Tab-separated table of C-alpha atoms in Angstrom:
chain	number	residue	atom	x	y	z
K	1	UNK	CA	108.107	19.331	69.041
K	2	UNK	CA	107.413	15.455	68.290
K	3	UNK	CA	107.189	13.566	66.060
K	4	UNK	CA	107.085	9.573	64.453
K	5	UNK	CA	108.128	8.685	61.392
K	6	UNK	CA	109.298	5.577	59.210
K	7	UNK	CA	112.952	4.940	59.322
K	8	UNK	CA	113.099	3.953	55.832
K	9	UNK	CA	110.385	6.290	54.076
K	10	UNK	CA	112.900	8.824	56.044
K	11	UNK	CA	116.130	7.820	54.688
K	12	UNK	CA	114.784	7.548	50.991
K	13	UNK	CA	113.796	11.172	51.327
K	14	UNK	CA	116.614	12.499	53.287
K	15	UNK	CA	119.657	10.682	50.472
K	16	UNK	CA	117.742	12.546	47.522
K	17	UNK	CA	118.464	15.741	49.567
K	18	UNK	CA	121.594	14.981	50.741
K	19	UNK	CA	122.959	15.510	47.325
K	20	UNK	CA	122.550	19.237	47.694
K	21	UNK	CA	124.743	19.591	50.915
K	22	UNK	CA	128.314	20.121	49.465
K	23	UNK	CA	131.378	18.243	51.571
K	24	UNK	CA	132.725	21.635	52.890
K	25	UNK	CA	130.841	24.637	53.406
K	26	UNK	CA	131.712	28.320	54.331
K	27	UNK	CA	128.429	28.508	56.325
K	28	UNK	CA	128.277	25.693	59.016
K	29	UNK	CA	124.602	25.529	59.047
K	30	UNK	CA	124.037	24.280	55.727
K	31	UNK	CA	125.229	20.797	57.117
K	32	UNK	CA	122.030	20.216	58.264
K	33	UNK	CA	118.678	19.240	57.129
K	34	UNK	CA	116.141	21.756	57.832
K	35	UNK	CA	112.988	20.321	59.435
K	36	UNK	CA	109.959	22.739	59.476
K	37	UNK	CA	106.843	20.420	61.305
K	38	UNK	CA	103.549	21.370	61.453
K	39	UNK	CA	100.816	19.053	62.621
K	40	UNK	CA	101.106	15.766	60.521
K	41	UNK	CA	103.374	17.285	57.453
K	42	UNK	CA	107.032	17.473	58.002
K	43	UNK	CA	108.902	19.743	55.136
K	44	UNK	CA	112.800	19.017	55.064
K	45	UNK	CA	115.297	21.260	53.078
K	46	UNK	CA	118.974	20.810	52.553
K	47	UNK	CA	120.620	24.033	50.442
K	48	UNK	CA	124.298	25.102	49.387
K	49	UNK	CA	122.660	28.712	48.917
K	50	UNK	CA	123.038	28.248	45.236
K	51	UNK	CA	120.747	25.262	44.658
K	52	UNK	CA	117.578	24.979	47.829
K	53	UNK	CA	115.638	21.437	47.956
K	54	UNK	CA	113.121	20.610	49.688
K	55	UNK	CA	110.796	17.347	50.126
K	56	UNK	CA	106.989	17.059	52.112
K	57	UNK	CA	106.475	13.913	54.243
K	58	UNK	CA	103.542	12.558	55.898
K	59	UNK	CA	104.281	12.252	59.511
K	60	UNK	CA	102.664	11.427	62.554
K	61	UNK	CA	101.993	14.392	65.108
K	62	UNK	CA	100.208	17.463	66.567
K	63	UNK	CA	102.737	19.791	67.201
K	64	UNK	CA	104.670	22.001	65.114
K	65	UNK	CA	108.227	24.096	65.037
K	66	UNK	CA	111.494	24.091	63.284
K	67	UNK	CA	114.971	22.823	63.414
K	68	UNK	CA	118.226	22.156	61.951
K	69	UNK	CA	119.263	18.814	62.386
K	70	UNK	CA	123.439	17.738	61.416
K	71	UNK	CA	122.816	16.041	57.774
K	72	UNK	CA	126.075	13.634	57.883
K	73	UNK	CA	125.182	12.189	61.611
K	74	UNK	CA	121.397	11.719	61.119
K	75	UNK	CA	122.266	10.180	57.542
K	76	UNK	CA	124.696	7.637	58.403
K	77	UNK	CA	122.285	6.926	61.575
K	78	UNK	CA	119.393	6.038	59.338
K	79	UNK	CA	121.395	3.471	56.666
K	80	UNK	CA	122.072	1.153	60.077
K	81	UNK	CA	118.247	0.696	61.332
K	82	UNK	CA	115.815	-1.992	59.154
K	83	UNK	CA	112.235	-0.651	58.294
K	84	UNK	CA	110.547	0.418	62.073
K	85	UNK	CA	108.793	3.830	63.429
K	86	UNK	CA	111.220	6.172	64.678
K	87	UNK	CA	110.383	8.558	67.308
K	88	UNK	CA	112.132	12.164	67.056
K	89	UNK	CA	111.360	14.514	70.152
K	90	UNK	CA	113.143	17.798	70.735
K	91	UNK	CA	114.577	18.229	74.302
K	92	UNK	CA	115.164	21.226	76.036
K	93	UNK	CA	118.567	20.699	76.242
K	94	UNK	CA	119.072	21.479	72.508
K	95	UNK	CA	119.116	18.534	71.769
K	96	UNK	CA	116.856	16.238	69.372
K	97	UNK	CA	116.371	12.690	70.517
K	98	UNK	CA	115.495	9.649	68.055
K	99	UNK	CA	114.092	6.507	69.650
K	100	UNK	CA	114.216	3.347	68.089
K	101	UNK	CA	112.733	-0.308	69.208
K	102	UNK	CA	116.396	-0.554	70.417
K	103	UNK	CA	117.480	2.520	71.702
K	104	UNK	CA	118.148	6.394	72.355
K	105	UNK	CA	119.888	8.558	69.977
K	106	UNK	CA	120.886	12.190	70.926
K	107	UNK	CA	122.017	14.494	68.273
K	108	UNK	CA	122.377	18.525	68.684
K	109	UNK	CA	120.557	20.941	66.794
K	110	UNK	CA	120.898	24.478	65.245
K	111	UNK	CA	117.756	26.957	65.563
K	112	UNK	CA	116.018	26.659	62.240
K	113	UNK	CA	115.393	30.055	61.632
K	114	UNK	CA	119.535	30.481	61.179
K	115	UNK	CA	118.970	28.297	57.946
K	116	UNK	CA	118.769	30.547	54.560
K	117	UNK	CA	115.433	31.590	53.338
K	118	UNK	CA	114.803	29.789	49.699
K	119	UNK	CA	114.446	32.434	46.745
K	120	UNK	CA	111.232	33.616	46.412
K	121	UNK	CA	110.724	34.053	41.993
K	122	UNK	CA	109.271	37.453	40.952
K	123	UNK	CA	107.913	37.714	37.367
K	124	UNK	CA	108.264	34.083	37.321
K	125	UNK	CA	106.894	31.989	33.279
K	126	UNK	CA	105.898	28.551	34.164
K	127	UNK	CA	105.673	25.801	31.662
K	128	UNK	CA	104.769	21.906	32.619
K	129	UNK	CA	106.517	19.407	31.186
K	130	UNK	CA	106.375	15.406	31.622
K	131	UNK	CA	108.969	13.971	34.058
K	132	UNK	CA	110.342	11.246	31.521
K	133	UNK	CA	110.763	13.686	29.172
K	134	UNK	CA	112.474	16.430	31.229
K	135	UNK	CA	114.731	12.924	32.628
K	136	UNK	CA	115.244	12.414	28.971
K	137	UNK	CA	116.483	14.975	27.903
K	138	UNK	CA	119.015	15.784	31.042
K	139	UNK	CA	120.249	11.965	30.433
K	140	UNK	CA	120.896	12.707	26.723
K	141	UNK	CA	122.881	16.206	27.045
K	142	UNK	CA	124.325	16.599	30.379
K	143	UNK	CA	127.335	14.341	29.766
K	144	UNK	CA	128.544	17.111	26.852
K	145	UNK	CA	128.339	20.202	29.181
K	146	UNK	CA	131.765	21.471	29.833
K	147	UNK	CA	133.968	21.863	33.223
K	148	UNK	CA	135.931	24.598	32.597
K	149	UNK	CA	134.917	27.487	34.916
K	150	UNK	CA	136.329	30.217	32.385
K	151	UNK	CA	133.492	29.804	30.656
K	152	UNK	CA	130.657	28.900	33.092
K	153	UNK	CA	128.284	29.311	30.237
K	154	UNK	CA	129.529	26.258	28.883
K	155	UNK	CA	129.442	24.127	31.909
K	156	UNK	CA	125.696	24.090	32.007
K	157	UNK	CA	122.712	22.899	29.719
K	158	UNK	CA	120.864	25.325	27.636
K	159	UNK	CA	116.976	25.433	28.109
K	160	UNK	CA	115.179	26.574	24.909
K	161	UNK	CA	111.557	26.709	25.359
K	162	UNK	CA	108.912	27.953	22.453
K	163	UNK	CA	105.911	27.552	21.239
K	164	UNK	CA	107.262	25.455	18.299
K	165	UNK	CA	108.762	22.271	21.014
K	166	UNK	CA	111.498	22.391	23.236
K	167	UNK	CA	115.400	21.964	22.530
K	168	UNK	CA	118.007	20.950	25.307
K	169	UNK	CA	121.887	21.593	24.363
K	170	UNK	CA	124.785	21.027	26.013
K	171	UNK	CA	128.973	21.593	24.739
K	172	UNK	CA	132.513	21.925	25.729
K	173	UNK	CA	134.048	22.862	22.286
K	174	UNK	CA	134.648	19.188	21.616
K	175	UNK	CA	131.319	17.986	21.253
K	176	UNK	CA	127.618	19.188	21.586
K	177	UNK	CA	123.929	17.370	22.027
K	178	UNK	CA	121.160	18.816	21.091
K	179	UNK	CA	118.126	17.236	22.423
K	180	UNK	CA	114.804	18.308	20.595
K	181	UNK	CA	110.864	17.725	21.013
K	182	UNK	CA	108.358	19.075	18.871
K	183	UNK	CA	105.597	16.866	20.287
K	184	UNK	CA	105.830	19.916	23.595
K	185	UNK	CA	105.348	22.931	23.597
K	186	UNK	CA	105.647	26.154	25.706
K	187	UNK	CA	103.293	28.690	26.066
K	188	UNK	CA	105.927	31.401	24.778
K	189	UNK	CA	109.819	32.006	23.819
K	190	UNK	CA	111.753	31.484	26.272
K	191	UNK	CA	115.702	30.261	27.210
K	192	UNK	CA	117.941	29.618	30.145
K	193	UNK	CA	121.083	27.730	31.369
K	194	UNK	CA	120.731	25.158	33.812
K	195	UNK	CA	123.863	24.473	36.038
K	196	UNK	CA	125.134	20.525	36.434
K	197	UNK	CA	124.461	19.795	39.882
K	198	UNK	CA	120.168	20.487	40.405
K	199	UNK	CA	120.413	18.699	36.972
K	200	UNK	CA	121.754	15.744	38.294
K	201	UNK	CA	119.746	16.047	41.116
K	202	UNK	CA	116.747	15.985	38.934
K	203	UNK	CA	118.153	13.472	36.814
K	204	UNK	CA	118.012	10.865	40.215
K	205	UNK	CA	114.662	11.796	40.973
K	206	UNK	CA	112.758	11.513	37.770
K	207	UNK	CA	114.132	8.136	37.133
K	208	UNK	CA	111.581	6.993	39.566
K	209	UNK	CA	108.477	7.777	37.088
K	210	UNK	CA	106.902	11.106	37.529
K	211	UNK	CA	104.598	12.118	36.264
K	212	UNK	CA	104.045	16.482	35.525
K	213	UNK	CA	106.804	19.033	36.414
K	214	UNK	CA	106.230	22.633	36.992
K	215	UNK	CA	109.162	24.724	35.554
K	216	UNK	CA	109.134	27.970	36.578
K	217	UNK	CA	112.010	30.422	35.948
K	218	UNK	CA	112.999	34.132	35.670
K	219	UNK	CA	115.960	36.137	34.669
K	220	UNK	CA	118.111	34.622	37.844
K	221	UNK	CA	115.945	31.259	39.172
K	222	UNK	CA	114.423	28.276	37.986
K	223	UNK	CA	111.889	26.242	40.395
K	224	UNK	CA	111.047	22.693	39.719
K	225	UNK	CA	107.492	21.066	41.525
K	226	UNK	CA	106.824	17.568	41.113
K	227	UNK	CA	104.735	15.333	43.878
K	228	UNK	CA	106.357	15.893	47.063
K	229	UNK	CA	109.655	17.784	45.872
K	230	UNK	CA	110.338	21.419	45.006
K	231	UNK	CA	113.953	22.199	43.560
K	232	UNK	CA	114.606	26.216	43.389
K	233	UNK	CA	118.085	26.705	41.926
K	234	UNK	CA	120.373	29.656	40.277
K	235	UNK	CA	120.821	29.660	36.968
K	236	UNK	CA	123.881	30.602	35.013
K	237	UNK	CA	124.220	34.230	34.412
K	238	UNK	CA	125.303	34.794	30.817
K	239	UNK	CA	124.392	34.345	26.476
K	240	UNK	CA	124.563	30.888	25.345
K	241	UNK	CA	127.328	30.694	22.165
K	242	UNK	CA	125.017	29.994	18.965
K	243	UNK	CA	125.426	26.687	18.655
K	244	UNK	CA	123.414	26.876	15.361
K	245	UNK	CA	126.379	28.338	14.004
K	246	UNK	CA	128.702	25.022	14.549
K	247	UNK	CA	126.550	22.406	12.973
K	248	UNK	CA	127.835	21.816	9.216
K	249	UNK	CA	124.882	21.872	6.891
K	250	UNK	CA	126.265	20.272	3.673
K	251	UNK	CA	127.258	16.878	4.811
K	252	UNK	CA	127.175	14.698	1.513
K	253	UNK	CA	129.608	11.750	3.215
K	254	UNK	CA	126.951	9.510	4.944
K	255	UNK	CA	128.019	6.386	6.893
K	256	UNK	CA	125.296	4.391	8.604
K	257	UNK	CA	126.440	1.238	10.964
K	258	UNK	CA	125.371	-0.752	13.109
K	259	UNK	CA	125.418	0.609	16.576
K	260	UNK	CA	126.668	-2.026	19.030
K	261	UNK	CA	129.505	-2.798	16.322
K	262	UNK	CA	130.802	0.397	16.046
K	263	UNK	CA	131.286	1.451	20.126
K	264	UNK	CA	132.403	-2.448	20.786
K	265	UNK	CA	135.089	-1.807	17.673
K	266	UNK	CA	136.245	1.630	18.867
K	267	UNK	CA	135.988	0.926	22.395
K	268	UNK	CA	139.203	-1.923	21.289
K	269	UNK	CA	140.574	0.103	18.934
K	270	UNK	CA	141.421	2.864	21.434
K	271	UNK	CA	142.932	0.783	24.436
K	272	UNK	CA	146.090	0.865	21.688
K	273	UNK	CA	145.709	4.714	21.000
K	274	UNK	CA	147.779	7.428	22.485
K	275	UNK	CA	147.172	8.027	26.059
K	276	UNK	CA	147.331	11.874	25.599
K	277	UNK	CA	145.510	12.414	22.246
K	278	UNK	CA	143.301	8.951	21.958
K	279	UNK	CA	143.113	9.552	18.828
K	280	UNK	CA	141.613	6.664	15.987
K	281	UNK	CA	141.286	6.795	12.398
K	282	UNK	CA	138.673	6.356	10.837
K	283	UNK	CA	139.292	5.387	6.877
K	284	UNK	CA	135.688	4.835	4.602
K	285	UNK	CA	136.062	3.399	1.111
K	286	UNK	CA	133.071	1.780	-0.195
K	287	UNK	CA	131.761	-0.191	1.961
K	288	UNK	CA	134.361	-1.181	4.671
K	289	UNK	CA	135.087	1.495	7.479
K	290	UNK	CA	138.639	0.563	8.723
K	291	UNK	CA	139.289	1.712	12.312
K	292	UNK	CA	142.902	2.213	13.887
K	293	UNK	CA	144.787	3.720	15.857
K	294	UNK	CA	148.492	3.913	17.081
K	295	UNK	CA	150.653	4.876	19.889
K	296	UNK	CA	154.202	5.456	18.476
K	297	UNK	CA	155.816	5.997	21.793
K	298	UNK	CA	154.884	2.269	22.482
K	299	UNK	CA	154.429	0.470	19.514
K	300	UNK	CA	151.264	-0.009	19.856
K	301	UNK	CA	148.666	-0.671	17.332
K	302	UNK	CA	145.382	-1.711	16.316
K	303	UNK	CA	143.375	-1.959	13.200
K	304	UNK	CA	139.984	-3.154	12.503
K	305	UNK	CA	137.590	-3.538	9.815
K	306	UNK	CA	133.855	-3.485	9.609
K	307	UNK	CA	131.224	-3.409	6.900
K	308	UNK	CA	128.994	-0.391	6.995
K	309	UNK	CA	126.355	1.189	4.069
K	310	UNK	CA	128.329	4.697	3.004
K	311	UNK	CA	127.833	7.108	0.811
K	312	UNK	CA	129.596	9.401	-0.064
K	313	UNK	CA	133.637	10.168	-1.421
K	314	UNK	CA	136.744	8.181	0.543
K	315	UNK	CA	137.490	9.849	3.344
K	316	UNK	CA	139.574	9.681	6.323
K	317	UNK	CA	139.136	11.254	9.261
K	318	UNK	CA	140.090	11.540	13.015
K	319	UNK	CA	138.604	11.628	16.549
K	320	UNK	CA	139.262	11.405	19.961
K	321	UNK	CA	137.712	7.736	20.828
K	322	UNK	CA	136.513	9.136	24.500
K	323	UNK	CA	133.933	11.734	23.056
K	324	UNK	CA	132.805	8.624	20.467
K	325	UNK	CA	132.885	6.290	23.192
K	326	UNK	CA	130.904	8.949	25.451
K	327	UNK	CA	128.509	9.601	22.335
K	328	UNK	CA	127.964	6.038	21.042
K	329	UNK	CA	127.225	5.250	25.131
K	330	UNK	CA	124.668	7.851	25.095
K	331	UNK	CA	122.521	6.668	22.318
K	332	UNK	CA	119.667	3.603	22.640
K	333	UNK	CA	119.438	3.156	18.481
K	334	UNK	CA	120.309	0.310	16.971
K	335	UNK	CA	121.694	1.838	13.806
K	336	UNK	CA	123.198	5.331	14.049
K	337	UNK	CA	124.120	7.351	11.023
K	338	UNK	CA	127.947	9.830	10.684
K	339	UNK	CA	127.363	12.404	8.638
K	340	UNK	CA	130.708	13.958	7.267
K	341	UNK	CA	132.147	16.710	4.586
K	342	UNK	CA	135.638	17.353	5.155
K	343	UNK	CA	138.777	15.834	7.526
K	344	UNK	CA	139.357	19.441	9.393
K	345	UNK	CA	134.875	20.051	9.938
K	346	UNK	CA	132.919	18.035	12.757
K	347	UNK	CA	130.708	14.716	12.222
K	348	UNK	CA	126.794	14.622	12.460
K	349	UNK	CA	126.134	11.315	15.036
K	350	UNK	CA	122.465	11.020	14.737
K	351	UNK	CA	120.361	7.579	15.540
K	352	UNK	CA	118.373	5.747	12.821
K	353	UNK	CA	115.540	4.232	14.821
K	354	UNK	CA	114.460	3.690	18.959
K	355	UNK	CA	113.124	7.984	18.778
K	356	UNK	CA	109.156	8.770	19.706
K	357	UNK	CA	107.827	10.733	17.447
K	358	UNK	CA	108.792	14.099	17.355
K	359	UNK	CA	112.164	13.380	19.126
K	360	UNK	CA	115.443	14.241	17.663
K	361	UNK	CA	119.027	13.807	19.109
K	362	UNK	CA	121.597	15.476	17.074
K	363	UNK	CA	125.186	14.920	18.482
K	364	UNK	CA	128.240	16.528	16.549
K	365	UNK	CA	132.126	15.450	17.282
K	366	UNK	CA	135.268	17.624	16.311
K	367	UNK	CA	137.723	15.789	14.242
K	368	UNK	CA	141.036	15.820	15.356
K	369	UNK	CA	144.148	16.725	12.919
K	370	UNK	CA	145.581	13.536	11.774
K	371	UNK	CA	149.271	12.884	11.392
K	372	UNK	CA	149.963	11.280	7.986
C-alpha cells in the first residue's frame, strides 16, 4: 500500500479529526487515525466509539488497503514539515514509512480492521440544512448547555425540527437560548439532543463556509454529510424538560440599551462583585439603569449609571454578571432589549436589530435573590 500526499492538505484534514480522539482511552486503538486507501481516494476516520468522523482526500496512487496509523505521533510529525509531497508506503515489517524531501520517518501500525465499525442508521429522516445556518445556530446556544452529568439531558442542545422552521435550545437551570428559524423548514416533526463535543466539532468546520448539510438521525444517531466530511455521532438518550414552560409571558418592564454599553458597564461592575455569588444590581427608574455591585467581605464596590429607554414600573433586580457577561458576548445587535415582571422571575435578553429575516434569538437569565 502507497501512497503521496500533500503535507499540508494532510495536516488540515487530520487536526479537524483529531478533535474526536479523546486524551485517554480504554481501547488503545482509537489513538489512531484510520486510513482506508483505495486507488486515488484516501478515507481517514478518528472515533471515541461515541462520536465516528471521517474525512475523503484526493491522493495520489493505485493501490488500496487499510491501516491504523498512531494519531499523536503522525500529528505532531506533520506541524514540523512546510508545504511538500509526502510519500507514505507500508513495509512489511509493520511498519508505515513517510518520506519527505529530507528524510525517512518510521511509525508502527495497528491492522485496520481492529478499528470500530461506524454505526450504520436504520429508519434514518434526513433533512438539509445550510452550513452557516446550522454554524449559527450551534454558536448561539451551545455556550448555555449544562455540565452536570446528573442530568445529561441538559448538557446537550435540543434539535427541534418541523415543518413550521427549526428551533435550537440549550440550558443549565441558570440560563437558556433558544435559537429559531422560520425561513427553514423540515419535511416533518421531528426532535433530538445533540451532545457538546460533535457540536463543537461541527462548530470548527462550518466556520470555513459550507455550503448544504445532510442531517440524518434516528431514535439513537445523528449523521452529518457535508463536502468531504461525514460526522455519525450518539445522541443523548432521554425527554428534553419543556422549556416552553420557563419563559415568562407577561413581561410589562421593558428596558432597551445600547449593547456595547451595557456588557462594557457590567463587565466593570462585576470585577468588584462577590467572587462566589457575582452578583450585580441592577436598579431602573425612569430612564437611568444604575448598575452595582458589592463584595462585603472586602469592601469592595462599584456603581455605575447609564441612560437607557424603559418602560415599565421601578424595579430592581439581580443577576449573576457571568451568565450576562456570557449572554451579552453571545449577541451581534447593537441594541438589545430586557424584558422583566418581577425581582424573584427570569429576564427576556432579546436583540433589537443585526437578525435575517425570520431569525429569532430569545435568551432568558434567572435573577438571583438580592440582599437588601
Amino acid at each position: 500500500m502507497k501512497f503521496i500526499v500533500s503535507s499540508t492538505y494532510l495536516l488540515k484534514q487530520l487536526q479537524v479529526l483529531g478533535g474526536v480522539i479523546n486524551s485517554s482511552n480504554t481501547l488503545p486503538i482509537l489513538d489512531n487515525f484510520l486510513f482506508e486507501l483505495n486507488q486515488s481516494e484516501l478515507i481517514i476516520s478518528a472515533s471515541d466509539l461515541e462520536t465516528t468522523m471521517s474525512s475523503k482526500l484526493q491522493v495520489e496512487s493505485d493501490n488500496s488497503g487499510s491501516v491504523a496509523v498512531p494519531a499523536r505521533l503522525l500529528l505532531d510529525t506533520l506541524k514540523t514539515f512546510p508545504e511538500q509531497p509526502l510519500t507514505f508506503v507500508v513495509e512489511e515489517n509493520n511498519t508505515i514509512e513517510i518520506s519527505s524531501n529530507h528524510g525517512k520517518y518510521a511509525l508502527a501500525y495497528a491492522d485496520g480492521a481492529e478499528f470500530p465499525k461506524p454505526v450504520t442508521l436504520e429508519d434514518a429522516s434526513a433533512t438539509t440544512l445550510n452550513g452557516d445556518i446550522l454554524a449559527t445556530a450551534i454558536n448561539k446556544t451551545i455556550f448555555a448547555a449544562g455540565n452536570d452529568d446528573l442530568r445529561p439531558v441538559m448538557s446537550g442542545v435540543f434539535f427541534q425540527f418541523s415543518t413550521e422552521g427549526l428551533t435550537f435550545v440549550a440550558t443549565d437551570a441558570h440560563k437558556l437560548v433558544k435559537y429559531s428559524r422560520q425561513d427553514v423548514q423540515a419535511s416533518e416533526v421531528t426532535e433530538f439532543i445533540m451532545p457538546k463535543k460533535p457540536l463543537n466539532l461541527l462548530k470548527g468546520i462550518l466556520a470555513a463556509s459550507v455550503d448544504d448539510v445532510i442531517i440524518e438521525y434516528n431514535d439513537s444517531n445523528a449523521k452529518f454529510t457535508f463536502e468531504n466530511v461525514i460526522l455519525i455521532c450518539r445522541l443523548i438518550d432521554g425527554k428534553y424538560p419543556n422549556y416552553e414552560a420557563v419563559i415568562p409571558k407577561e413581561n410589562p418592564n421593558k428596558l432597551v440599551i445600547n449593547r456595547n454599553q451595557f456588557l462594557n458597564s457590567v463587565r466593570r461592575v462585576s470585577i468588584f462583585s462577590n467572587k462566589t455569588t457575582h452578583q450585580i444590581r441592577l436598579k431602573i427608574a425612569g430612564a437611568e439603569l444604575n448598575i452595582s455591585a458589592e463584595d462585603i467581605d472586602y469592601s469592595n464596590k462599584a456603581e455605575e449609571r447609564l441612560t437607557c429607554d424603559y418602560q415599565g414600573d421601578d424595579m430592581q433586580i439581580g443577576f449573576n454578571s457571568r451568565f450576562l457577561t456570557e449572554m451579552l458576548n453571545n449577541l451581534t445587535s447593537d441594541d438589545v432589549q430586557l424584558e422583566m415582571s418581577l425581582p424573584n422571575r427570569a429576564g427576556i435578553l432579546t436583540p433589537v436589530d443585526g437578525l435575517d429575516e425570520g431569525e429569532q434569538v430569545t435568551m432568558l437569565v434567572m435573577p438571583v435573590m438580592l440582599n437588601n
